[in-house]
Amino acid sequence: MTDVGTTGRPVVRMPAELAAGPSVRVEQVPGIGFRQMSVVGDLTTDEAPALRQILSTVLTLYPRVVLDCARLRIPKSVLLSVFCTAHERAGGWPLSRLALYGLDEGSARWYRDAGLADRVPYRAGMAEAVAALDERPAVLRRGRLLLPPTLVPDARETVEGCWSDWSLPGDVAIRAALVAAELGLGAVEAGSVRARLAVEWRPGAVGLALTERLPAAGPVGPLTAVALDELAESWSSHPHQYGRRTIATIPL
């Protein structure tokens, strides 16, 4: 549904309810300076990707969201990571801001123990969750889908955006951008049809991970290996269900 805003441009109006599948849905209510949403139903493994896509899209349109999980049932605690990945794919803090409340006691404990609350905060109630939108998370993370022919410049641009938005130290950011570009170049040379880059700033280090979709997962090329040896404190590359994943860490 669309309407015309004060600028004369079409404004997309989100429906009050979005279905991620037969068992889980997202309800939303506009708030003052934020958007309040509820996830309702049973979250299954099959429906998690659709929920992630819905939340990522909503966060792109409405960058400040608090999510009520009181009516959500989660048979597998690992599915709680869907909230973090949705947030990161929408740009991550400060471009998108998400906070949760209302999880059952067991899920809330697992969420904190797994370190997910360091990426997307969890609070006991709505008021506390709204306040958490303006608190910088302990771990900042941003993800981006990369596609040829702009895979390499897009990888570098992603790190440059983190440099600006997170106030990364200049020398670390430059090294991270070079690592991202080298990983992207290696993906192109290997024939990757798509890749997903994740950039993470946690206390003491900046990490980059590139997951490539490849027909066969071989080792990174020798020039990429030499560049990573020079630029990163540590790095590793291993087969992944989609092809290959390479991870590099740069100390602060």
XYZ file of C-alpha atoms in Angstrom:
252
model
C 0.000 0.000 0.000
C 1.383 3.437 -0.931
C 0.472 7.037 -0.207
C 1.971 10.405 -1.147
C 3.986 12.169 1.532
C 4.616 15.883 2.004
C 7.515 15.733 -0.442
C 5.232 14.428 -3.187
C 7.092 11.110 -3.319
C 5.313 7.790 -2.703
C 5.533 6.556 0.886
C 5.409 2.830 1.522
C 3.061 1.981 4.379
C 3.828 -1.320 6.056
C 0.893 -3.626 6.807
C 0.063 -4.176 10.483
C 0.936 -7.869 10.196
C 3.586 -9.724 8.179
C 3.641 -13.523 7.924
C 7.009 -15.305 7.981
C 5.236 -18.627 7.435
C 2.284 -20.651 8.684
C 3.544 -20.669 12.287
C 5.081 -17.258 12.945
C 4.140 -13.661 12.153
C 5.270 -10.129 12.941
C 2.826 -7.511 14.227
C 3.722 -3.836 14.407
C 2.431 -0.661 16.016
C 3.950 2.793 15.323
C 5.546 4.415 18.360
C 6.841 7.892 19.073
C 10.368 7.967 17.694
C 10.464 4.200 17.300
C 8.420 1.302 15.968
C 7.065 -1.317 18.348
C 6.736 -4.811 16.911
C 5.753 -8.234 18.216
C 6.880 -11.625 16.971
C 4.068 -14.104 17.510
C 3.915 -17.890 17.133
C 6.324 -20.801 16.864
C 9.666 -20.029 15.247
C 10.828 -22.992 13.196
C 14.052 -23.576 11.304
C 12.191 -23.348 7.995
C 10.606 -20.002 8.857
C 13.693 -18.327 10.340
C 15.029 -17.069 6.954
C 11.695 -15.429 6.113
C 11.547 -13.804 9.555
C 15.101 -12.540 9.100
C 14.164 -11.007 5.744
C 11.044 -9.346 7.169
C 12.915 -7.834 10.100
C 15.800 -6.687 7.921
C 13.378 -4.982 5.515
C 11.469 -3.307 8.347
C 14.713 -2.099 9.950
C 15.768 -0.610 6.624
C 12.490 1.323 6.413
C 12.194 2.096 10.133
C 15.690 2.135 11.691
C 14.496 2.207 15.352
C 12.571 -0.912 16.372
C 11.767 -2.527 19.713
C 10.612 -6.120 19.456
C 8.227 -7.803 21.905
C 8.946 -11.555 22.058
C 6.480 -12.446 24.836
C 4.239 -14.428 22.462
C 7.095 -16.111 20.612
C 7.903 -19.771 21.219
C 11.400 -20.900 20.295
C 11.983 -24.675 20.283
C 15.671 -24.257 19.336
C 17.581 -21.528 21.165
C 20.078 -21.170 18.318
C 17.285 -19.598 16.234
C 17.535 -16.515 18.463
C 20.490 -15.457 16.310
C 17.964 -14.489 13.614
C 17.473 -11.126 15.340
C 21.186 -10.318 15.184
C 21.604 -11.297 11.542
C 18.518 -9.286 10.521
C 19.904 -6.252 12.341
C 23.355 -6.610 10.752
C 21.983 -7.033 7.240
C 20.033 -3.796 7.678
C 23.317 -1.999 8.364
C 23.747 -2.525 12.095
C 24.155 0.168 14.730
C 23.902 3.131 14.276
C 22.198 2.817 10.854
C 19.658 0.372 12.252
C 18.796 0.001 15.935
C 17.009 -2.985 17.440
C 16.286 -4.025 21.015
C 14.346 -7.015 22.337
C 12.171 -7.648 25.379
C 9.695 -10.262 26.592
C 11.654 -13.502 26.034
C 10.893 -16.367 28.407
C 13.448 -16.845 31.172
C 15.280 -19.745 29.542
C 15.556 -18.056 26.153
C 16.690 -14.781 27.725
C 19.432 -16.598 29.653
C 20.629 -18.426 26.533
C 20.561 -15.182 24.528
C 22.827 -13.475 27.055
C 25.125 -16.467 27.603
C 25.647 -16.863 23.829
C 26.829 -13.251 23.582
C 23.933 -12.216 21.334
C 22.905 -9.472 23.784
C 26.273 -7.819 23.070
C 25.134 -7.369 19.452
C 21.393 -6.656 19.864
C 20.443 -5.624 23.411
C 17.822 -7.447 25.466
C 15.917 -5.698 28.240
C 13.216 -6.706 30.708
C 10.511 -4.339 29.441
C 9.545 -2.025 26.598
C 10.690 1.227 28.238
C 14.148 -0.207 28.907
C 14.321 -1.569 25.344
C 13.478 1.849 23.893
C 16.251 3.436 25.971
C 18.691 0.769 24.744
C 18.226 1.927 21.142
C 20.562 4.834 21.901
C 23.182 2.710 23.673
C 26.156 1.605 21.609
C 26.340 -2.226 21.678
C 29.496 -3.885 22.980
C 29.926 -5.626 19.609
C 29.251 -3.767 16.365
C 28.617 -5.804 13.250
C 27.583 -5.072 9.659
C 26.842 -7.518 6.866
C 26.509 -7.016 3.125
C 25.732 -9.195 0.144
C 28.366 -8.786 -2.584
C 27.758 -9.586 -6.244
C 29.926 -9.316 -9.368
C 30.900 -7.086 -11.092
C 31.098 -4.663 -8.142
C 32.107 -7.240 -5.532
C 35.537 -5.780 -4.800
C 34.634 -2.054 -4.549
C 31.508 -2.914 -2.544
C 33.603 -4.900 -0.058
C 35.958 -1.954 0.387
C 33.054 0.506 0.607
C 31.467 -1.545 3.392
C 34.571 -1.211 5.553
C 34.848 2.490 4.751
C 31.256 2.922 5.955
C 32.130 1.174 9.213
C 35.175 3.440 9.538
C 32.912 6.475 9.446
C 29.933 5.151 11.420
C 31.931 3.430 14.162
C 34.855 5.883 14.383
C 37.387 3.129 13.771
C 41.048 4.057 14.242
C 42.390 5.133 10.854
C 45.274 2.675 10.609
C 43.040 -0.258 11.541
C 40.335 0.829 9.105
C 42.818 1.113 6.226
C 44.163 -2.363 6.891
C 40.613 -3.724 7.167
C 39.626 -2.099 3.862
C 42.666 -3.626 2.162
C 41.825 -7.040 3.612
C 38.221 -6.734 2.412
C 39.338 -5.766 -1.083
C 41.833 -8.637 -1.219
C 39.217 -11.134 -0.042
C 36.821 -9.801 -2.671
C 39.439 -10.095 -5.396
C 40.170 -13.659 -4.345
C 36.454 -14.459 -4.529
C 36.214 -13.064 -8.060
C 39.268 -15.020 -9.184
C 37.772 -18.205 -7.720
C 34.571 -17.678 -9.729
C 32.301 -16.769 -6.821
C 28.809 -15.865 -8.023
C 27.960 -14.186 -4.715
C 29.572 -13.571 -1.351
C 28.559 -12.159 1.997
C 30.918 -9.946 3.965
C 30.627 -9.426 7.716
C 32.631 -6.744 9.530
C 32.760 -6.875 13.312
C 34.264 -4.585 15.934
C 34.541 -6.170 19.335
C 36.771 -5.104 22.249
C 40.375 -5.391 21.109
C 39.939 -6.354 17.464
C 38.217 -5.874 14.135
C 37.212 -9.046 12.320
C 36.198 -9.683 8.721
C 34.537 -12.810 7.373
C 33.776 -13.494 3.717
C 31.484 -16.394 2.874
C 31.649 -17.263 -0.824
C 29.286 -19.310 -2.913
C 31.550 -21.503 -5.022
C 31.082 -24.693 -7.042
C 34.075 -26.181 -5.214
C 35.854 -24.894 -2.107
C 39.603 -24.740 -2.654
C 42.244 -22.816 -0.690
C 42.650 -19.072 -1.138
C 45.118 -18.049 -3.835
C 48.800 -17.577 -2.945
C 48.716 -13.780 -3.431
C 45.672 -13.489 -1.161
C 47.442 -15.624 1.445
C 50.544 -13.385 1.335
C 48.411 -10.231 1.652
C 46.516 -11.655 4.644
C 49.787 -12.648 6.298
C 50.949 -9.036 6.024
C 47.722 -7.236 6.916
C 45.989 -9.445 9.498
C 47.153 -10.645 12.894
C 45.552 -14.001 12.171
C 43.394 -15.539 9.469
C 41.895 -18.851 8.451
C 40.019 -20.271 5.475
C 37.925 -23.415 5.399
C 35.158 -25.100 3.396
C 31.601 -23.973 4.075
C 28.275 -25.470 3.076
C 28.026 -22.829 0.328
C 31.664 -22.904 -0.722
C 34.375 -21.217 1.363
C 34.624 -18.930 4.370
C 37.696 -16.848 5.143
C 38.094 -15.000 8.437
C 40.727 -12.368 9.259
C 41.391 -10.490 12.519
C 43.131 -7.118 12.924
C 44.074 -6.010 16.468
C 43.250 -2.556 17.782
